[in-house]
Tab-separated table of C-alpha atoms in Angstrom:
chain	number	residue	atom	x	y	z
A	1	UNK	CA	-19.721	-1.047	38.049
A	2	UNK	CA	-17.332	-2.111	35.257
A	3	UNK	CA	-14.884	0.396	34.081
A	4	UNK	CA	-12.512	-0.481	30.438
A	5	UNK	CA	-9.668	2.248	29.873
A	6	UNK	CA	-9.233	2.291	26.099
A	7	UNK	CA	-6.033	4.437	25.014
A	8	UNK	CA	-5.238	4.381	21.303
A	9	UNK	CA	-1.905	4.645	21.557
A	10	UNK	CA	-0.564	4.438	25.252
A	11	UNK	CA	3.143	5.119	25.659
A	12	UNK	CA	4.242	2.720	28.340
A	13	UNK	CA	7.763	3.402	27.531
A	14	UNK	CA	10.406	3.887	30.454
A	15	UNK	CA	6.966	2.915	32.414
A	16	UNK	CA	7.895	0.539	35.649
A	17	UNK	CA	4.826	-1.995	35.373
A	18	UNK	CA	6.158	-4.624	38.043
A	19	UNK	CA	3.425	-6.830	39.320
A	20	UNK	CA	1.148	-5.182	36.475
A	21	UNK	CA	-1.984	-7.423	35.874
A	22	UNK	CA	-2.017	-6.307	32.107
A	23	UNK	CA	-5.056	-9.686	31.696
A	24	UNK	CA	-7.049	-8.406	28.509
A	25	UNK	CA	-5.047	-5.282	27.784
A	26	UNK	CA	-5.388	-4.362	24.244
A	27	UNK	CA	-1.850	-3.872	23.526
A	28	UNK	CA	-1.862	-3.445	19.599
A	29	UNK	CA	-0.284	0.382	19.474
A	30	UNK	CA	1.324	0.205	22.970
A	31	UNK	CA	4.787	1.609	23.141
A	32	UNK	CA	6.665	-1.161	25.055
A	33	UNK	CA	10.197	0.554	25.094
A	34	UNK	CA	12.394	-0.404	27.979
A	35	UNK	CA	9.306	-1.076	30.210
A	36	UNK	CA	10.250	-2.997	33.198
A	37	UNK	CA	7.771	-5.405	33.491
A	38	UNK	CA	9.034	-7.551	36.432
A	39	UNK	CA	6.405	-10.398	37.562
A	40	UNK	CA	3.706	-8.735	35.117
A	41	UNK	CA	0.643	-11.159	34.649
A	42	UNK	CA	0.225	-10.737	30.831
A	43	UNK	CA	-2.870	-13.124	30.490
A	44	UNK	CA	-5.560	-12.954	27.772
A	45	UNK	CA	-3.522	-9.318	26.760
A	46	UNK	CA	-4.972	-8.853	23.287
A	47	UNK	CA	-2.667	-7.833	19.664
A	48	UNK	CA	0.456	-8.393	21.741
A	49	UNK	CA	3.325	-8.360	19.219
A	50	UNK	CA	6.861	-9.896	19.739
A	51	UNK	CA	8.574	-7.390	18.417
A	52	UNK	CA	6.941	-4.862	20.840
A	53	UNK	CA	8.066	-7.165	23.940
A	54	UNK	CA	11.195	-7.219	22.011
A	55	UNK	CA	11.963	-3.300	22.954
A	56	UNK	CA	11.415	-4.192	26.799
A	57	UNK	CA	14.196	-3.486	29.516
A	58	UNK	CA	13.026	-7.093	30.792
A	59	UNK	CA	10.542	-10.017	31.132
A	60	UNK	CA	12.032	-11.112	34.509
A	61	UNK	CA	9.048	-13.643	35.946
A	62	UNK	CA	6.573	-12.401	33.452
A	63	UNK	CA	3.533	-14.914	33.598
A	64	UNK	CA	0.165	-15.704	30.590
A	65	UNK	CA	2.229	-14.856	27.906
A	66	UNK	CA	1.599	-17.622	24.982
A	67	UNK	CA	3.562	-20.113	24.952
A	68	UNK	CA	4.808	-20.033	21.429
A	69	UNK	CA	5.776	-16.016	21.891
A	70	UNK	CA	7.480	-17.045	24.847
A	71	UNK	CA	9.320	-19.398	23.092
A	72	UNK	CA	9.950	-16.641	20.238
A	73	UNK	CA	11.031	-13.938	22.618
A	74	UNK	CA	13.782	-16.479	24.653
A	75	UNK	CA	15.390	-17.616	21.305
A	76	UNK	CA	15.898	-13.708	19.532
A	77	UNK	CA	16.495	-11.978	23.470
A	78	UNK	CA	16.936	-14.215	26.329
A	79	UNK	CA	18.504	-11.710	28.579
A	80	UNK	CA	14.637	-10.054	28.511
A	81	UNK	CA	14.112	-13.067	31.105
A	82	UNK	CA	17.118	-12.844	33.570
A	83	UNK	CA	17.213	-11.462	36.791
A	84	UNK	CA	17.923	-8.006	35.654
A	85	UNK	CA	20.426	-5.360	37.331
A	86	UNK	CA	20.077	-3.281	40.405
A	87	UNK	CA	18.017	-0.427	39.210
């Protein structure tokens, strides 16, 4: 059996999603604030925003992001996508 979590509005702020496999998340509300999301697998994630990735502690080795938001996110905050400090 198939289970889908639906939350409105999830706060995944603060939230430590390394390795998350976020594939077809719906993201649109999602409250991305200084979520470390180290080597998370962001393929397929649905109404995924730039400026919400924008308010992430980092991006370090993120992977199935688009390639144009990618792109988008490097050129306004590159530092989301280096190595980031000891935690």
């Amino acid at each position: 059996m198939k289970y889908q979590v639906n939350y409105l509005y999830p706060n995944l702020g603060c939230a430590y999603l390394v390795c998350a496999n976020l594939t077809n998340a719906d993201l649109k509300y999602a409250d991305l604030k200084d979520a470390d999301f180290t080597s998370a697998l962001f393929g397929g994630a649905k109404n995924l925003k730039v400026e919400q990735l924008l308010e992430a502690k980092t991006l370090y080795k993120v992977t199935g992001l688009p390639l144009e938001m990618e792109k988008e996110l490097k050129e306004k905050k590159p530092e989301l996508f280096e190595r980031p400090k000891e935690r």
